Amino acid sequence: MSEKPSTTLPATVEKIITSPSPREPEKAQISVEGADHLYRELRIENTLTDENGHEVRLKPGAEIEVTIEAPPEATLPKSGGNQPQPRS
């Protein structure tokens, strides 16, 4: 079984955003290093699961990693190979 193509980038939890409504989850604002300036911030629900299955939260200032995975059929070779040719 082959692994999915992926990349992992360092990131930092910039701040925790509490919800004004108890029905809405708390959010973590994450700054991803290496991303374009206008696109480096992510906001995600601040709920993770630890190795024991317990829910945990991120802390402000935490150094973390963001991993992006894609199924092999969603990728193309970076250079050369069987890249599709643009249509005229």
PDB file of C-alpha atoms in Angstrom:
ATOM      1  CA  MET A   1       0.000   0.000   0.000  1.00  0.00           C
ATOM      2  CA  SER A   2       1.577   3.291  -1.062  1.00  0.00           C
ATOM      3  CA  GLU A   3       1.527   6.442   1.014  1.00  0.00           C
ATOM      4  CA  LYS A   4      -0.311   9.541  -0.119  1.00  0.00           C
ATOM      5  CA  PRO A   5       1.847  12.365  -1.502  1.00  0.00           C
ATOM      6  CA  SER A   6       2.253  14.919   1.272  1.00  0.00           C
ATOM      7  CA  THR A   7       4.142  17.916   2.589  1.00  0.00           C
ATOM      8  CA  THR A   8       4.544  19.106   6.174  1.00  0.00           C
ATOM      9  CA  LEU A   9       5.091  22.753   7.076  1.00  0.00           C
ATOM     10  CA  PRO A  10       6.010  24.315  10.417  1.00  0.00           C
ATOM     11  CA  ALA A  11       3.347  26.532  11.956  1.00  0.00           C
ATOM     12  CA  THR A  12       2.554  28.482  15.116  1.00  0.00           C
ATOM     13  CA  VAL A  13      -0.727  28.891  16.972  1.00  0.00           C
ATOM     14  CA  GLU A  14      -1.126  32.691  16.913  1.00  0.00           C
ATOM     15  CA  LYS A  15      -4.224  32.981  19.062  1.00  0.00           C
ATOM     16  CA  ILE A  16      -7.324  31.243  20.336  1.00  0.00           C
ATOM     17  CA  ILE A  17     -10.638  32.790  19.295  1.00  0.00           C
ATOM     18  CA  THR A  18     -13.477  32.209  21.705  1.00  0.00           C
ATOM     19  CA  SER A  19     -16.922  31.996  20.200  1.00  0.00           C
ATOM     20  CA  PRO A  20     -19.555  34.588  21.056  1.00  0.00           C
ATOM     21  CA  SER A  21     -22.115  31.774  21.017  1.00  0.00           C
ATOM     22  CA  PRO A  22     -21.930  28.639  23.182  1.00  0.00           C
ATOM     23  CA  ARG A  23     -23.148  26.662  20.165  1.00  0.00           C
ATOM     24  CA  GLU A  24     -20.129  27.647  18.076  1.00  0.00           C
ATOM     25  CA  PRO A  25     -16.754  25.984  18.753  1.00  0.00           C
ATOM     26  CA  GLU A  26     -13.603  27.799  19.855  1.00  0.00           C
ATOM     27  CA  LYS A  27     -11.147  28.381  16.966  1.00  0.00           C
ATOM     28  CA  ALA A  28      -7.362  28.289  16.777  1.00  0.00           C
ATOM     29  CA  GLN A  29      -5.697  30.773  14.409  1.00  0.00           C
ATOM     30  CA  ILE A  30      -2.579  29.165  12.930  1.00  0.00           C
ATOM     31  CA  SER A  31       0.201  30.862  10.957  1.00  0.00           C
ATOM     32  CA  VAL A  32       1.812  28.486   8.437  1.00  0.00           C
ATOM     33  CA  GLU A  33       5.474  29.197   7.660  1.00  0.00           C
ATOM     34  CA  GLY A  34       6.355  29.042   3.969  1.00  0.00           C
ATOM     35  CA  ALA A  35       2.868  29.995   2.776  1.00  0.00           C
ATOM     36  CA  ASP A  36       2.263  33.207   0.826  1.00  0.00           C
ATOM     37  CA  HIS A  37       1.730  36.177   3.133  1.00  0.00           C
ATOM     38  CA  LEU A  38      -1.975  36.635   2.346  1.00  0.00           C
ATOM     39  CA  TYR A  39      -2.697  32.909   2.721  1.00  0.00           C
ATOM     40  CA  ARG A  40      -0.671  31.866   5.753  1.00  0.00           C
ATOM     41  CA  GLU A  41      -3.411  32.064   8.371  1.00  0.00           C
ATOM     42  CA  LEU A  42      -5.755  29.149   9.003  1.00  0.00           C
ATOM     43  CA  ARG A  43      -8.606  29.041  11.460  1.00  0.00           C
ATOM     44  CA  ILE A  44      -9.706  25.626  12.609  1.00  0.00           C
ATOM     45  CA  GLU A  45     -11.921  24.256  15.357  1.00  0.00           C
ATOM     46  CA  ASN A  46      -9.684  23.987  18.411  1.00  0.00           C
ATOM     47  CA  THR A  47     -10.333  20.309  19.103  1.00  0.00           C
ATOM     48  CA  LEU A  48      -7.744  17.583  18.608  1.00  0.00           C
ATOM     49  CA  THR A  49      -7.598  13.984  19.796  1.00  0.00           C
ATOM     50  CA  ASP A  50      -4.578  12.654  21.693  1.00  0.00           C
ATOM     51  CA  GLU A  51      -3.108   9.126  21.513  1.00  0.00           C
ATOM     52  CA  ASN A  52      -5.549   7.953  24.218  1.00  0.00           C
ATOM     53  CA  GLY A  53      -8.627   9.229  22.389  1.00  0.00           C
ATOM     54  CA  HIS A  54      -9.131  12.226  24.697  1.00  0.00           C
ATOM     55  CA  GLU A  55     -10.032  15.630  23.297  1.00  0.00           C
ATOM     56  CA  VAL A  56      -7.329  18.276  23.765  1.00  0.00           C
ATOM     57  CA  ARG A  57      -6.894  21.931  22.716  1.00  0.00           C
ATOM     58  CA  LEU A  58      -4.029  23.895  21.212  1.00  0.00           C
ATOM     59  CA  LYS A  59      -2.349  26.609  23.299  1.00  0.00           C
ATOM     60  CA  PRO A  60      -1.402  30.074  21.993  1.00  0.00           C
ATOM     61  CA  GLY A  61       2.241  30.156  20.886  1.00  0.00           C
ATOM     62  CA  ALA A  62       2.444  26.382  20.367  1.00  0.00           C
ATOM     63  CA  GLU A  63       4.864  25.278  17.649  1.00  0.00           C
ATOM     64  CA  ILE A  64       2.993  22.763  15.476  1.00  0.00           C
ATOM     65  CA  GLU A  65       3.116  21.136  12.033  1.00  0.00           C
ATOM     66  CA  VAL A  66       0.519  21.305   9.274  1.00  0.00           C
ATOM     67  CA  THR A  67       0.451  18.316   6.916  1.00  0.00           C
ATOM     68  CA  ILE A  68      -1.242  18.350   3.524  1.00  0.00           C
ATOM     69  CA  GLU A  69      -2.022  14.984   1.921  1.00  0.00           C
ATOM     70  CA  ALA A  70      -3.523  14.177  -1.456  1.00  0.00           C
ATOM     71  CA  PRO A  71      -4.584  10.927  -3.077  1.00  0.00           C
ATOM     72  CA  PRO A  72      -2.121   9.919  -5.843  1.00  0.00           C
ATOM     73  CA  GLU A  73      -4.767  10.482  -8.548  1.00  0.00           C
ATOM     74  CA  ALA A  74      -5.025  14.160  -7.493  1.00  0.00           C
ATOM     75  CA  THR A  75      -1.350  14.878  -8.272  1.00  0.00           C
ATOM     76  CA  LEU A  76       0.887  15.390 -11.324  1.00  0.00           C
ATOM     77  CA  PRO A  77       4.650  15.083 -11.714  1.00  0.00           C
ATOM     78  CA  LYS A  78       6.363  18.388 -10.871  1.00  0.00           C
ATOM     79  CA  SER A  79       8.435  18.454 -14.068  1.00  0.00           C
ATOM     80  CA  GLY A  80       8.658  16.277 -17.157  1.00  0.00           C
ATOM     81  CA  GLY A  81       6.698  13.049 -17.237  1.00  0.00           C
ATOM     82  CA  ASN A  82       3.089  12.832 -18.308  1.00  0.00           C
ATOM     83  CA  GLN A  83       1.896  16.360 -17.680  1.00  0.00           C
ATOM     84  CA  PRO A  84      -1.228  17.314 -19.608  1.00  0.00           C
ATOM     85  CA  GLN A  85      -0.656  19.675 -22.494  1.00  0.00           C
ATOM     86  CA  PRO A  86      -2.705  22.890 -22.635  1.00  0.00           C
ATOM     87  CA  ARG A  87      -5.374  22.948 -25.319  1.00  0.00           C
ATOM     88  CA  SER A  88      -5.279  25.634 -27.982  1.00  0.00           C
TER      89      SER A  88
END
